[in-house]
Coordinates of C-alpha atoms in Angstrom, one line a residue:
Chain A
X15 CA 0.0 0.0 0.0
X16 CA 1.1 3.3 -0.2
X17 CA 1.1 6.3 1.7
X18 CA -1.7 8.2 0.2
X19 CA -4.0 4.9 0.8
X20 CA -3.3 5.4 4.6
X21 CA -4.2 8.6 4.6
X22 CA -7.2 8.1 2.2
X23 CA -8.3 5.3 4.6
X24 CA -8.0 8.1 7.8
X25 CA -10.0 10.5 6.4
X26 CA -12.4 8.1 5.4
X27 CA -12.6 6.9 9.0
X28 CA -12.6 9.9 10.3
X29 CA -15.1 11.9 8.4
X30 CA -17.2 8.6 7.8
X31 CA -17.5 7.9 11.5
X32 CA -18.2 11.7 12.5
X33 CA -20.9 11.9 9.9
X34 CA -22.3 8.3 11.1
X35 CA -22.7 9.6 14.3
X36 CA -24.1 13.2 13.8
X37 CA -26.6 11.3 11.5
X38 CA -27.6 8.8 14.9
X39 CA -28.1 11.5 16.4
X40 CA -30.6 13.4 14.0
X41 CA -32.4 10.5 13.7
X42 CA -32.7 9.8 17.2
X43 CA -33.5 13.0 17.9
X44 CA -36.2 13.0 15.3
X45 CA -37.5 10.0 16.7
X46 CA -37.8 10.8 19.8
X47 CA -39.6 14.3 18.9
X48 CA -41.9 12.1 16.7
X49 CA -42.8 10.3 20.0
X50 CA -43.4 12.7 22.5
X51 CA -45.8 15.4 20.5
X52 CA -48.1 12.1 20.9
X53 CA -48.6 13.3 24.3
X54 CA -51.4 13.3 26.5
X55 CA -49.6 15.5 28.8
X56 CA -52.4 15.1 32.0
X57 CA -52.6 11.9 32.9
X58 CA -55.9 12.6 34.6
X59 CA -58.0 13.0 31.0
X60 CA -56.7 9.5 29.8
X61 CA -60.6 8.4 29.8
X62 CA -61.8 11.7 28.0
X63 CA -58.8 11.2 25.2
X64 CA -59.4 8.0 24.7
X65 CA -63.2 8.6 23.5
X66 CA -62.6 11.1 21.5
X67 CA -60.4 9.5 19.9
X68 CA -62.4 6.9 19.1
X69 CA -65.7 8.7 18.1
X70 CA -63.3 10.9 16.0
X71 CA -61.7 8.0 14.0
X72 CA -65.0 6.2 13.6
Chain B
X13 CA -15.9 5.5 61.9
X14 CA -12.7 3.1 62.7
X15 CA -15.1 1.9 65.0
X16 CA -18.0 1.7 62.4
X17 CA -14.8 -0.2 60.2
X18 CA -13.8 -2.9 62.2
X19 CA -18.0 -3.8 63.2
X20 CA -18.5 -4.2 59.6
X21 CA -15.2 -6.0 58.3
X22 CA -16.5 -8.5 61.5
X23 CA -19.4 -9.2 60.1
X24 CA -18.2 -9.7 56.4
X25 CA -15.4 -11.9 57.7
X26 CA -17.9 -13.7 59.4
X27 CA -20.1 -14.4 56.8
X28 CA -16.9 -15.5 55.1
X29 CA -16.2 -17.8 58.1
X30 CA -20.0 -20.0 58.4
X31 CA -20.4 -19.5 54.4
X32 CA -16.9 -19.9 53.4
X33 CA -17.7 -18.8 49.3
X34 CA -14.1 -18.0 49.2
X35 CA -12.6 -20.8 50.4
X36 CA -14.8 -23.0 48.5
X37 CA -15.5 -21.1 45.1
X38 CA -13.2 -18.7 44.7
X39 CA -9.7 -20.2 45.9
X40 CA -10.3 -23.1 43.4
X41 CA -11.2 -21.1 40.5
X42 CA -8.6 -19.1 40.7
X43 CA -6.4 -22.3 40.7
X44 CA -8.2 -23.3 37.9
X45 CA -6.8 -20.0 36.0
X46 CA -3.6 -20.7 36.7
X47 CA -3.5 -24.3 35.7
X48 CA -5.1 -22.8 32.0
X49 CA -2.9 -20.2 31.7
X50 CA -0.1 -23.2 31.8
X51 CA -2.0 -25.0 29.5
X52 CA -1.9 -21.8 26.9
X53 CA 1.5 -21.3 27.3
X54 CA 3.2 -24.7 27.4
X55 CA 5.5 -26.9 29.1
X56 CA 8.2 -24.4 28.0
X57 CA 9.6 -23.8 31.8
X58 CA 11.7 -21.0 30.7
X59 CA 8.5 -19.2 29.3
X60 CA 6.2 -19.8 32.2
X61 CA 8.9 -18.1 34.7
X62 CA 9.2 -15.1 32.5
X63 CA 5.3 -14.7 32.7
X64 CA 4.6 -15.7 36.4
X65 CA 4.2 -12.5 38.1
X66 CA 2.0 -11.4 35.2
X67 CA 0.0 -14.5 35.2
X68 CA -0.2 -13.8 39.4
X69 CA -1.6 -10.6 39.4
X70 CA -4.1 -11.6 36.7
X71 CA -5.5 -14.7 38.3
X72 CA -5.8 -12.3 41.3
X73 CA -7.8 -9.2 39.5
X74 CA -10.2 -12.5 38.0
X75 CA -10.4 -13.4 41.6
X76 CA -11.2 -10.0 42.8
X77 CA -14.0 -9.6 40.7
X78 CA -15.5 -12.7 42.0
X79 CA -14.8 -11.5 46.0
X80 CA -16.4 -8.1 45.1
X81 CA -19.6 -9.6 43.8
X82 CA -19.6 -12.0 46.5
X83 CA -19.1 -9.1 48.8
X84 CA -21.9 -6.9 46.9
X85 CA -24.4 -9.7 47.1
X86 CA -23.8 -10.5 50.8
X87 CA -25.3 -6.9 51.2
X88 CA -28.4 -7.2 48.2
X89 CA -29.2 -10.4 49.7
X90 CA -32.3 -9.8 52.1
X91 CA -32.1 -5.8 51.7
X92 CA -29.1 -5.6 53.7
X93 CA -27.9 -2.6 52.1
X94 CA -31.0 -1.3 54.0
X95 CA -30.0 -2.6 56.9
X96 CA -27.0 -1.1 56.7
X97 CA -28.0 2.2 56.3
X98 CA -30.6 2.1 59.1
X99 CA -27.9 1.4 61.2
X100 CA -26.7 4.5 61.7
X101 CA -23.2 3.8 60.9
X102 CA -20.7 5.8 59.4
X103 CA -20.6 5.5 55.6
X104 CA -16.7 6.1 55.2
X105 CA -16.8 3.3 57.6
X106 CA -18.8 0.9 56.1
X107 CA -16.7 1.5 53.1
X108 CA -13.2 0.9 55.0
X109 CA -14.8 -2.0 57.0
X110 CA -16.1 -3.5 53.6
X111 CA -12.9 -3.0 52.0
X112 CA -10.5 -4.2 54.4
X113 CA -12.4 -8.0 55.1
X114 CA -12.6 -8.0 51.3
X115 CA -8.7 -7.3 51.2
X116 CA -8.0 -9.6 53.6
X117 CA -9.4 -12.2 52.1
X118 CA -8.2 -11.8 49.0
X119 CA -4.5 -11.8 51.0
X120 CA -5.6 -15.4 51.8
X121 CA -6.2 -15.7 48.1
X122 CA -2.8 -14.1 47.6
X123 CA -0.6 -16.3 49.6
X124 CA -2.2 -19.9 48.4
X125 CA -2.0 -18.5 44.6
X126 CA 1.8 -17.8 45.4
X127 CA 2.7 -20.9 46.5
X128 CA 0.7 -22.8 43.8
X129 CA 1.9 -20.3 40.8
X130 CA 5.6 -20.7 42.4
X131 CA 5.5 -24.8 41.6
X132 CA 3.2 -24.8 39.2
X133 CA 5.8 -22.0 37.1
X134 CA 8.6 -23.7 38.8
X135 CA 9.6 -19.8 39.8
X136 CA 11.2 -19.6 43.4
X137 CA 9.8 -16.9 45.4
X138 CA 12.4 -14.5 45.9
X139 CA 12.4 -11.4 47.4
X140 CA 9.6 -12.3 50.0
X141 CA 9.9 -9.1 51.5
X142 CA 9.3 -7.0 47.8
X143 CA 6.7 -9.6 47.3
X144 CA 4.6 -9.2 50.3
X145 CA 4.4 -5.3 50.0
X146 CA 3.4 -5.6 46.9
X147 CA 0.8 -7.9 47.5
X148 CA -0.2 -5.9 50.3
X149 CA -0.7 -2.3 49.0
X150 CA -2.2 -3.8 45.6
X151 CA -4.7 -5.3 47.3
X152 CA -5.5 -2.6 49.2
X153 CA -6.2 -0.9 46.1
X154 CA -8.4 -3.5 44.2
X155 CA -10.2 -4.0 47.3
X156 CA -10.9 0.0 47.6
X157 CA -11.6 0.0 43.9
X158 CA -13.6 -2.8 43.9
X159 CA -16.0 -2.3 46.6
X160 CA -16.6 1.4 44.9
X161 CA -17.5 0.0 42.1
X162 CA -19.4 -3.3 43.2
X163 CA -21.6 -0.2 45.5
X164 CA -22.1 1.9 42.0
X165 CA -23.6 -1.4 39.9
X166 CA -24.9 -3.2 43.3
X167 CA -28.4 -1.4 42.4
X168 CA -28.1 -1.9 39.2
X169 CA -30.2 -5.7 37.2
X170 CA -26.9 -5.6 35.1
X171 CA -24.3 -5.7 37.6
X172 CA -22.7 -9.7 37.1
X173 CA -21.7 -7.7 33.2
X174 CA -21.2 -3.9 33.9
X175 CA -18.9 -4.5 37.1
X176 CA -15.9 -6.2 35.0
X177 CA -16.5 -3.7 32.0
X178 CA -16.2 -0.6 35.2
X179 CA -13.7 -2.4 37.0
X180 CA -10.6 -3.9 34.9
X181 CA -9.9 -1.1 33.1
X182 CA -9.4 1.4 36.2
X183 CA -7.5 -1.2 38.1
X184 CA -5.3 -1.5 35.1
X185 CA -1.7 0.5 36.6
X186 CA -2.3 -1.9 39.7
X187 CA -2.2 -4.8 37.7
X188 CA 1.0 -3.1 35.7
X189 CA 3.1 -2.1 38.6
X190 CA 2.2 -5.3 40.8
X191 CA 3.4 -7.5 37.5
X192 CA 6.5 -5.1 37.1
X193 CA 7.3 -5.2 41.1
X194 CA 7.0 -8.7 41.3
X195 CA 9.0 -9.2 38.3
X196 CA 11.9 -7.1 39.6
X197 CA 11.8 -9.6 43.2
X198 CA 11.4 -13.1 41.0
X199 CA 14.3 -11.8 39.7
X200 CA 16.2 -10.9 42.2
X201 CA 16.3 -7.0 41.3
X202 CA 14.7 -5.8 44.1
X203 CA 15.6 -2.3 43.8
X204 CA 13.8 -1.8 40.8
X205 CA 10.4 -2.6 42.6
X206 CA 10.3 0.0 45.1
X207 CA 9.1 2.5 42.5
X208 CA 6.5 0.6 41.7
X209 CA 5.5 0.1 45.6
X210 CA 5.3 3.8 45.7
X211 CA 2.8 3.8 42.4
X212 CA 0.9 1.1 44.4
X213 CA 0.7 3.1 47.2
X214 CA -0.7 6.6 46.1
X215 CA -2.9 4.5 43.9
X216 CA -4.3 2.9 46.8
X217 CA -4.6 5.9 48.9
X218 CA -6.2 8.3 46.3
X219 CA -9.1 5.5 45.6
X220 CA -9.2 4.6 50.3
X221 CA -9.7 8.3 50.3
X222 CA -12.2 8.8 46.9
X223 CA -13.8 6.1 48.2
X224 CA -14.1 6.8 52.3
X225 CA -15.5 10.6 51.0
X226 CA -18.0 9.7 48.6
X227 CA -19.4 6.2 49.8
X228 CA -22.0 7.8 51.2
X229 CA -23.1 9.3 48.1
X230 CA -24.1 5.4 46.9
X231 CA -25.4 4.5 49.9
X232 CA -28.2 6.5 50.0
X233 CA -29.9 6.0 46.5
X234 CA -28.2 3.0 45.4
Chain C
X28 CA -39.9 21.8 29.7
X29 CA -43.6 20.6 30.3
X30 CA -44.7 24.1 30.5
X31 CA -43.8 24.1 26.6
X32 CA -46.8 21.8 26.0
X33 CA -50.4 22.8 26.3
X34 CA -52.2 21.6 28.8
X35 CA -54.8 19.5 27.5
X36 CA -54.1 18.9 23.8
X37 CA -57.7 17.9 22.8
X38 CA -56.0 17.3 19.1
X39 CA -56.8 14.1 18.9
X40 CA -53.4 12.5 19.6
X41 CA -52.8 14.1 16.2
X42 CA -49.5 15.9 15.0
X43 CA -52.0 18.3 13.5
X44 CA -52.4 20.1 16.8
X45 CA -48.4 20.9 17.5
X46 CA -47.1 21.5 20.8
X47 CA -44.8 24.1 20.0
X48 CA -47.4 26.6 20.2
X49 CA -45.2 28.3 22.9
X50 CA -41.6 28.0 21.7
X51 CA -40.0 30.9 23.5
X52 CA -37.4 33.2 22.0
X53 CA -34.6 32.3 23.7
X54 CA -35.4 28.4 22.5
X55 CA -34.9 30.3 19.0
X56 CA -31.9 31.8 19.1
X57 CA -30.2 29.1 21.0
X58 CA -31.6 27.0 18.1
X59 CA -30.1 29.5 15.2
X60 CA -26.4 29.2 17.2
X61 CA -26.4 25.6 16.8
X62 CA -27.5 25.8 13.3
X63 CA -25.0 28.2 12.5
X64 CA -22.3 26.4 14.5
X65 CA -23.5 23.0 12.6
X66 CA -22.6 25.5 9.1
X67 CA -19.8 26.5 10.0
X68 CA -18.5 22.8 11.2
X69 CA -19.5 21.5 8.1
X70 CA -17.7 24.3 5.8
X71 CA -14.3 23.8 8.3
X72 CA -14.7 20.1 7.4
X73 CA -14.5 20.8 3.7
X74 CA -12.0 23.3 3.7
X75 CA -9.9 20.8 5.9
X76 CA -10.4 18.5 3.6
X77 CA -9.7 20.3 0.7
X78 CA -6.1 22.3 2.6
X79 CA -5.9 18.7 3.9
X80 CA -5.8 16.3 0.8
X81 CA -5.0 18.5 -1.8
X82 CA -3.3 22.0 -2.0
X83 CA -0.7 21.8 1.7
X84 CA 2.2 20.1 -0.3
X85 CA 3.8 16.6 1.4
X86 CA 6.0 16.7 4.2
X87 CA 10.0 16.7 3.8
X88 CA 10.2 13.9 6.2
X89 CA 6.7 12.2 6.3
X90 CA 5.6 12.6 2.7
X91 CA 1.8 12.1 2.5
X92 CA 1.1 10.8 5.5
X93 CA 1.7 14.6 7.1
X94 CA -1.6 14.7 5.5
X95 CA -2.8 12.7 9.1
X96 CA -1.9 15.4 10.8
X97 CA -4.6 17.6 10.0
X98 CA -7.3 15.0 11.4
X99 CA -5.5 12.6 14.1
X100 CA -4.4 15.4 16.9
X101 CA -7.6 17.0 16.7
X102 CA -9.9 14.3 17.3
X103 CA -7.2 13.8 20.3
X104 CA -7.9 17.1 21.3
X105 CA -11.7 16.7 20.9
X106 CA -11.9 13.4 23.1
X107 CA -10.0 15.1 25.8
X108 CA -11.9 18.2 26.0
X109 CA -14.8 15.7 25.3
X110 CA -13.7 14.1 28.9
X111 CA -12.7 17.4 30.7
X112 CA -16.1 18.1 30.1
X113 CA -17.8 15.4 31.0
X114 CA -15.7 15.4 34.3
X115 CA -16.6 19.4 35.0
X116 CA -20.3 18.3 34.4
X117 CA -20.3 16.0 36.7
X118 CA -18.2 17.6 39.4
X119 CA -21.1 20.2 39.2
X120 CA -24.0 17.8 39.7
X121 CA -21.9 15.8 43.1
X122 CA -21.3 19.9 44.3
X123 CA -24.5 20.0 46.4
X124 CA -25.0 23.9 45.2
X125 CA -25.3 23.0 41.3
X126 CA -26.7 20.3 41.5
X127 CA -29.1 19.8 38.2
X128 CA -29.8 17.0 36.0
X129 CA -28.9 19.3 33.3
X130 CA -25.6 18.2 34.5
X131 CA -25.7 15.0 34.6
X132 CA -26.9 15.4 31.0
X133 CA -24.3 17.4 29.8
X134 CA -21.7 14.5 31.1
X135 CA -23.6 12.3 29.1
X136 CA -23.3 13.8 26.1
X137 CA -19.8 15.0 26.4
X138 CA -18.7 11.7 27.3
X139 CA -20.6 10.1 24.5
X140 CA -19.1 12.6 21.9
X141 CA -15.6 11.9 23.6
X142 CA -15.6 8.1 23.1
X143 CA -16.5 8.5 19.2
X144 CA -13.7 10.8 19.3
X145 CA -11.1 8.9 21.2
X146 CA -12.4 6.0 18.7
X147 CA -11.3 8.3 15.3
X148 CA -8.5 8.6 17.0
X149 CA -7.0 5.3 17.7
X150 CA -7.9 3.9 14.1
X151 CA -6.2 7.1 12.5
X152 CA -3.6 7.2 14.6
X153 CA -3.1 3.0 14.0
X154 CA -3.5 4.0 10.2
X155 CA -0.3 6.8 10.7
X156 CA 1.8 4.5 12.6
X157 CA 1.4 1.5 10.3
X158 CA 3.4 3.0 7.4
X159 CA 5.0 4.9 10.0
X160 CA 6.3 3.0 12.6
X161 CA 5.8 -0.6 10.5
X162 CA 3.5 -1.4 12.6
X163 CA -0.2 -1.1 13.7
X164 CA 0.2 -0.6 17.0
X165 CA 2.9 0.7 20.0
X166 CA 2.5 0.0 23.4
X167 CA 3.3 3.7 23.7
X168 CA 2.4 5.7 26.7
X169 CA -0.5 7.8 24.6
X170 CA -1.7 5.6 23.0
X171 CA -2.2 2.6 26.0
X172 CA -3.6 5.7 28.0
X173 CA -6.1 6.2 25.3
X174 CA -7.1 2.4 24.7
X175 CA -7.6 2.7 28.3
X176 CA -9.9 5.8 28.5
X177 CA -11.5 4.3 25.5
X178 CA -12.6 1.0 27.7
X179 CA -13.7 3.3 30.9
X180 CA -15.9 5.6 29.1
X181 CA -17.2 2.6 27.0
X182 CA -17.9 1.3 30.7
X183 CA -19.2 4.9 31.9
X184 CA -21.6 5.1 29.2
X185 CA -22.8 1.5 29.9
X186 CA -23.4 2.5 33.3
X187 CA -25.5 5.6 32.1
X188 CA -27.6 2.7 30.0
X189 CA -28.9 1.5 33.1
X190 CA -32.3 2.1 34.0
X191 CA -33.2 3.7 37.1
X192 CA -34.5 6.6 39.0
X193 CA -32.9 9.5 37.2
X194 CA -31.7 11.2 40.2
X195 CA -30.3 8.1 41.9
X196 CA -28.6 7.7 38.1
X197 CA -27.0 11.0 37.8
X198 CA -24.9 10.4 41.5
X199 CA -24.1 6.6 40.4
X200 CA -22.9 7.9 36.9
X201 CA -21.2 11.3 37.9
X202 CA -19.3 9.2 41.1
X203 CA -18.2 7.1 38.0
X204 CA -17.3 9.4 36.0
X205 CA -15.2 11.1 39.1
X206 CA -13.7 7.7 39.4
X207 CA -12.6 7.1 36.2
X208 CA -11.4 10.4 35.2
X209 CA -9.0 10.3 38.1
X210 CA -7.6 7.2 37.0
X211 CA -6.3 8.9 34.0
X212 CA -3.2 10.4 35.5
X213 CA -2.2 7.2 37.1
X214 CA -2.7 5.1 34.1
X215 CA -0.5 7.8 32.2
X216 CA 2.0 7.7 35.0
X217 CA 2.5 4.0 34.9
X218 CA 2.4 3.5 31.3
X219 CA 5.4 5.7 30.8
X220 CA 7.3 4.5 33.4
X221 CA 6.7 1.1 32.3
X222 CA 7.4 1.7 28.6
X223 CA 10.2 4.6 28.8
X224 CA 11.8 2.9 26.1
X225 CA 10.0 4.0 23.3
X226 CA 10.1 7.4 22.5
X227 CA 6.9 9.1 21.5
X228 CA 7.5 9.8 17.9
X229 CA 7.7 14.0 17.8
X230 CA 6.3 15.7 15.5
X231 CA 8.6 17.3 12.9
X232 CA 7.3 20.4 11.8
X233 CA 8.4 20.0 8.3
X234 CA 10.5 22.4 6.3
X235 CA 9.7 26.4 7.0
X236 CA 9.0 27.4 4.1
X237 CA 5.2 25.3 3.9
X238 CA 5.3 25.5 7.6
X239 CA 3.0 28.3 7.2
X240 CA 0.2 26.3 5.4
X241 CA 0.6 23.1 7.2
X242 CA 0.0 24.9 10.3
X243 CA -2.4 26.9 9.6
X244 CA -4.3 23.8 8.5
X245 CA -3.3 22.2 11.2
X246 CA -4.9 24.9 13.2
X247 CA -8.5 25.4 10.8
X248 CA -8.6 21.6 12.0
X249 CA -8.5 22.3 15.6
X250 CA -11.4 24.7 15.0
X251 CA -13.5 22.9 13.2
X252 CA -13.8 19.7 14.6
X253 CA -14.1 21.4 18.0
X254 CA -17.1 22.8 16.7
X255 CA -17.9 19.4 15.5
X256 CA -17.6 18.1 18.7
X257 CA -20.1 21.3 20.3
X258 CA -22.4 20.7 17.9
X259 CA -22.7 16.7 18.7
X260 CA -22.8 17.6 22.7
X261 CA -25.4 20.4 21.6
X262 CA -27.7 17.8 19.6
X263 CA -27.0 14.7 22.5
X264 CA -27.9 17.1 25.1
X265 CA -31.0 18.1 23.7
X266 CA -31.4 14.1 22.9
X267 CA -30.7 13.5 26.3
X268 CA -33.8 16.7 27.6
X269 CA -36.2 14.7 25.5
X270 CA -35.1 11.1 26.8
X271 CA -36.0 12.5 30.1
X272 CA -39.1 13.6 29.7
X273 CA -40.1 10.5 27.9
X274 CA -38.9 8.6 30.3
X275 CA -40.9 10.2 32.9
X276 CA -44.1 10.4 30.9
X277 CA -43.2 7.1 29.4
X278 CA -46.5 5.3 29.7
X279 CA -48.7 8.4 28.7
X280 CA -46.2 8.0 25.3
X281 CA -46.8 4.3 24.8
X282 CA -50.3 4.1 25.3
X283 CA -50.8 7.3 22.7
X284 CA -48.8 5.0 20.5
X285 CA -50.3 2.4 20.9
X286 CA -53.6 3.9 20.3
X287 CA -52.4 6.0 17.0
X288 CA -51.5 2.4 15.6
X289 CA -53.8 0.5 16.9
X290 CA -56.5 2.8 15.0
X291 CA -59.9 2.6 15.2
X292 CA -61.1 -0.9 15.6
X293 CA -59.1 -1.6 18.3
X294 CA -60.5 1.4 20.4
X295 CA -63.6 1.1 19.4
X296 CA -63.2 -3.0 20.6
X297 CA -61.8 -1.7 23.6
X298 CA -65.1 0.6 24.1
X299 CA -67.5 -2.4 23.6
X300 CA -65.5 -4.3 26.1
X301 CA -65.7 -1.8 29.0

């Protein structure tokens, strides 16, 4: 191998594992976000919710 | 809290005594490790000699880890952690006491393993002196570090896996210096150890102290 | 944080009705820096590259490989700041007076961006010292000091993975983290003594007259990957804020999600039931 390969092969592993993990972390992020706005936020109204929510999907 | 220490390294040693895990459990498996590591390395005597004090000290951290679970679940067992926290005692001293039966057993440990690893490596124990320190203030350490970190994953439903993961690599220079010490007495260099002795030592005394000040910490959530 | 959503969202479980009704102004502009710091990573990443690969001319001595240089140190840097960091954070949350989760959060996420870090840097720095040294690895005292930190904060961050009450969590995880950062020193210490042999390869700065380029690259990559590295902490922390509050609301999540895909035979099964 030559030089330039090892150094090809840093950058790659380099740049290739910081962009892996910036991308886990959108993606988590998003996931997450795309759990929690599903939030009934008082648990007290669980009843209520859950009526509505069938009456409106019916 | 001395006090508090010797109360609770009383009762640990005495669970030791009527249970006797260590004896029974631990003191052969850690033969059993040394007998392997012959087995991977060969008949070659001139090879084993060269790695005996290394082979030592890491049959003894393998052996440590199983004393420190043993000594966490002795207080998960029944809610004794509870117990020990009602009972008013002092948590630096819980943490010494703990420590110091744990060390002295794995002393015990220590001196059988010597003997064994000495014929089994066919490696004269030299340098008893050099030796004996060494043993002494590393296990002081491991016990110190051990005990810490058996408290930190003792609440924890992962704690047989996450306690070697938390544990080997921090005890790491012990294992190091105790190999290179007892390296330097094996081969009759003992000068060369007394470095190391003093790396032992402030290792040792930073984690007695780290964990005598923030045992308490654990204690109360864990 | 729950202030930010409305108090009864009568939205049908629905993303139509958005909880970001209330997004406060100070939520915005922390949200632009990030952005902008997340730009101006990304540009410092290119322009390293580019400096990097192509127009900073080989190294007298090294040849090419200089070209290593411009990545492997910094992602050093980065996973020791990464670790300073972490151990700060959680020296604040064990200090009685700031005590706050936020903390314990911010250890997390500095310790998480540390260990990708200290990983970049042991397969570059393997990938320099093959053609290098002629071999992939030295039992040098840097480098077995960062295999080491490597294993603890892969430990530390399994010991953040365990569940538990998230106050009880923070003390187990910053004591850890207090623990293992100390260690540090020591395993430095001994590694050096125990290896003095080897000398840690210096760095030759190269010839002067392309020292100026290679060190100003050298320097652009310091920059930028630090900002790398704030905008990861930046993104895990905020990760971290809504892992919390998930957490704590967990079973209000899973039943809403359960419901949104179980649809409307299941709830209306559910009704005839009851």
């Amino acid at each position: 191998m030559t030089d330039y390969a090892y150094v090809e092969a840093g950058y790659v592993v380099a740049l290739g594992g910081l962009a892996l993990y910036g991308a886990s972390l959108v993606a988590r992020e998003r996931a997450a976000r795309r759990r929690i706005p599903a939030v009934v936020p008082a648990r007290s109204d669980e009843r209520g919710v859950e009526h509505e929510g069938g009456a409106a999907s019916s | 809290m001395w006090h508090d220490a010797v109360l609770v390294a009383g009762k640990d040693l005495r669970i030791e005594w009527r249970s006797r895990v260590g004896l029974n459990q631990v003191v052969p498996f850690a033969l059993v490790v040394l007998l392997l590591f012959g087995l991977a390395l060969g008949p070659d005597a001139g090879r084993l000699r060269a790695a005996a004090a290394g082979l030592f000290w890491v049959t003894v951290l393998l052996a440590c880890l199983l004393s420190v679970q043993r000594s966490v679940a002795v207080e998960t067992a029944d809610a004794g952690r509870d117990g020990l926290r009602l009972s008013g005692l002092d948590a630096g001293g819980i943490f010494v006491g703990k420590s110091a039966a744990l060390a002295l057993q794995l002393l015990v440990l220590e001196v059988v393993l010597a003997v064994v690893a000495a014929l089994l490596y066919a490696t004269p124990l030299s340098g008893i002196g050099l030796l004996a320190a060494t043993c002494v203030l590393a296990t002081a350490g491991l016990a110190a570090v051990g005990t810490f970190y058996g408290a930190v994953a003792a609440g924890t439903r992962v704690r047989e896996t996450l306690l070697p993961l938390l544990f080997f690599p921090v005890v790491a220079p012990v294992v190091l210096a105790a190999t290179k010490a007892w390296s330097a007495a094996l081969s009759h260099q003992g000068g060369g150890g007394l470095g190391w002795l003093g790396l032992l030592a402030i290792f040792s005394v930073a984690y007695v102290a780290i964990g005598t000040v923030a045992f308490g910490a654990l204690l109360e959530d864990g | 944080m729950n202030a930010l959503v409305p108090p009864v969202d009568h939205g049908l479980l629905g993303e139509s009705a958005a909880p970001h009704a209330v997004i406060s102004s100070r939520r915005h502009r922390a949200e632009l820096a990030l952005r902008i710091v997340g730009v101006a990573g990304l540009v410092g990443v290119v322009l390293t590259v580019w400096l990097g690969l192509w127009v900073t001319p080989p190294d007298a001595y090294m040849g090419n490989l200089v070209r290593l240089l411009y990545i492997h140190p910094s992602m050093a840097w980065d996973a020791f700041l990464a670790y300073g960091v972490s151990f700060a954070a959680s020296a604040c949350y064990l200090w009685p007076r700031t005590r706050d989760l936020r903390f314990d959060r911010l250890a997390g996420a500095s310790a998480e961006a540390g260990v990708v870090f200290t990983a970049i840097t042991l397969v570059t720095g393997s990938l320099w010292g093959r053609p290098t040294w002629g071999t992939w690895w030295v039992w040098d005292p840097l480098l077995t000091t960062t295999a080491l930190l490597f294993v603890l904060y892969l430990g530390y961050l399994a010991l953040r993975k365990v569940p538990g009450d998230p106050e009880v969590r923070a003390k187990r995880t910053a004591v850890g983290a207090l623990v293992a950062f100390i260690d540090v020193p020591i395993v430095y210490f001994s590694v050096t003594w125990w290896k003095s042999l080897h000398q840690a390869p210096t760095i030759s700065p190269g010839k002067s007259d392309v020292h100026g380029l290679m060190a100003w690259t050298m320097l652009l990559s310091f920059v930028t990957f630090s900002l790398v590295y704030v905008w990861f902490v930046a993104h895990r922390y905020r990760l971290a804020g809504l892992q919390a509050r998930e957490e704590a609301e967990g079973l209000a999540y899973a039943l809403a999600e359960r419901r949104a895909e179980g649809g409307a035979k299941a709830v209306e099964k559910n009704e005839v039931l009851t």
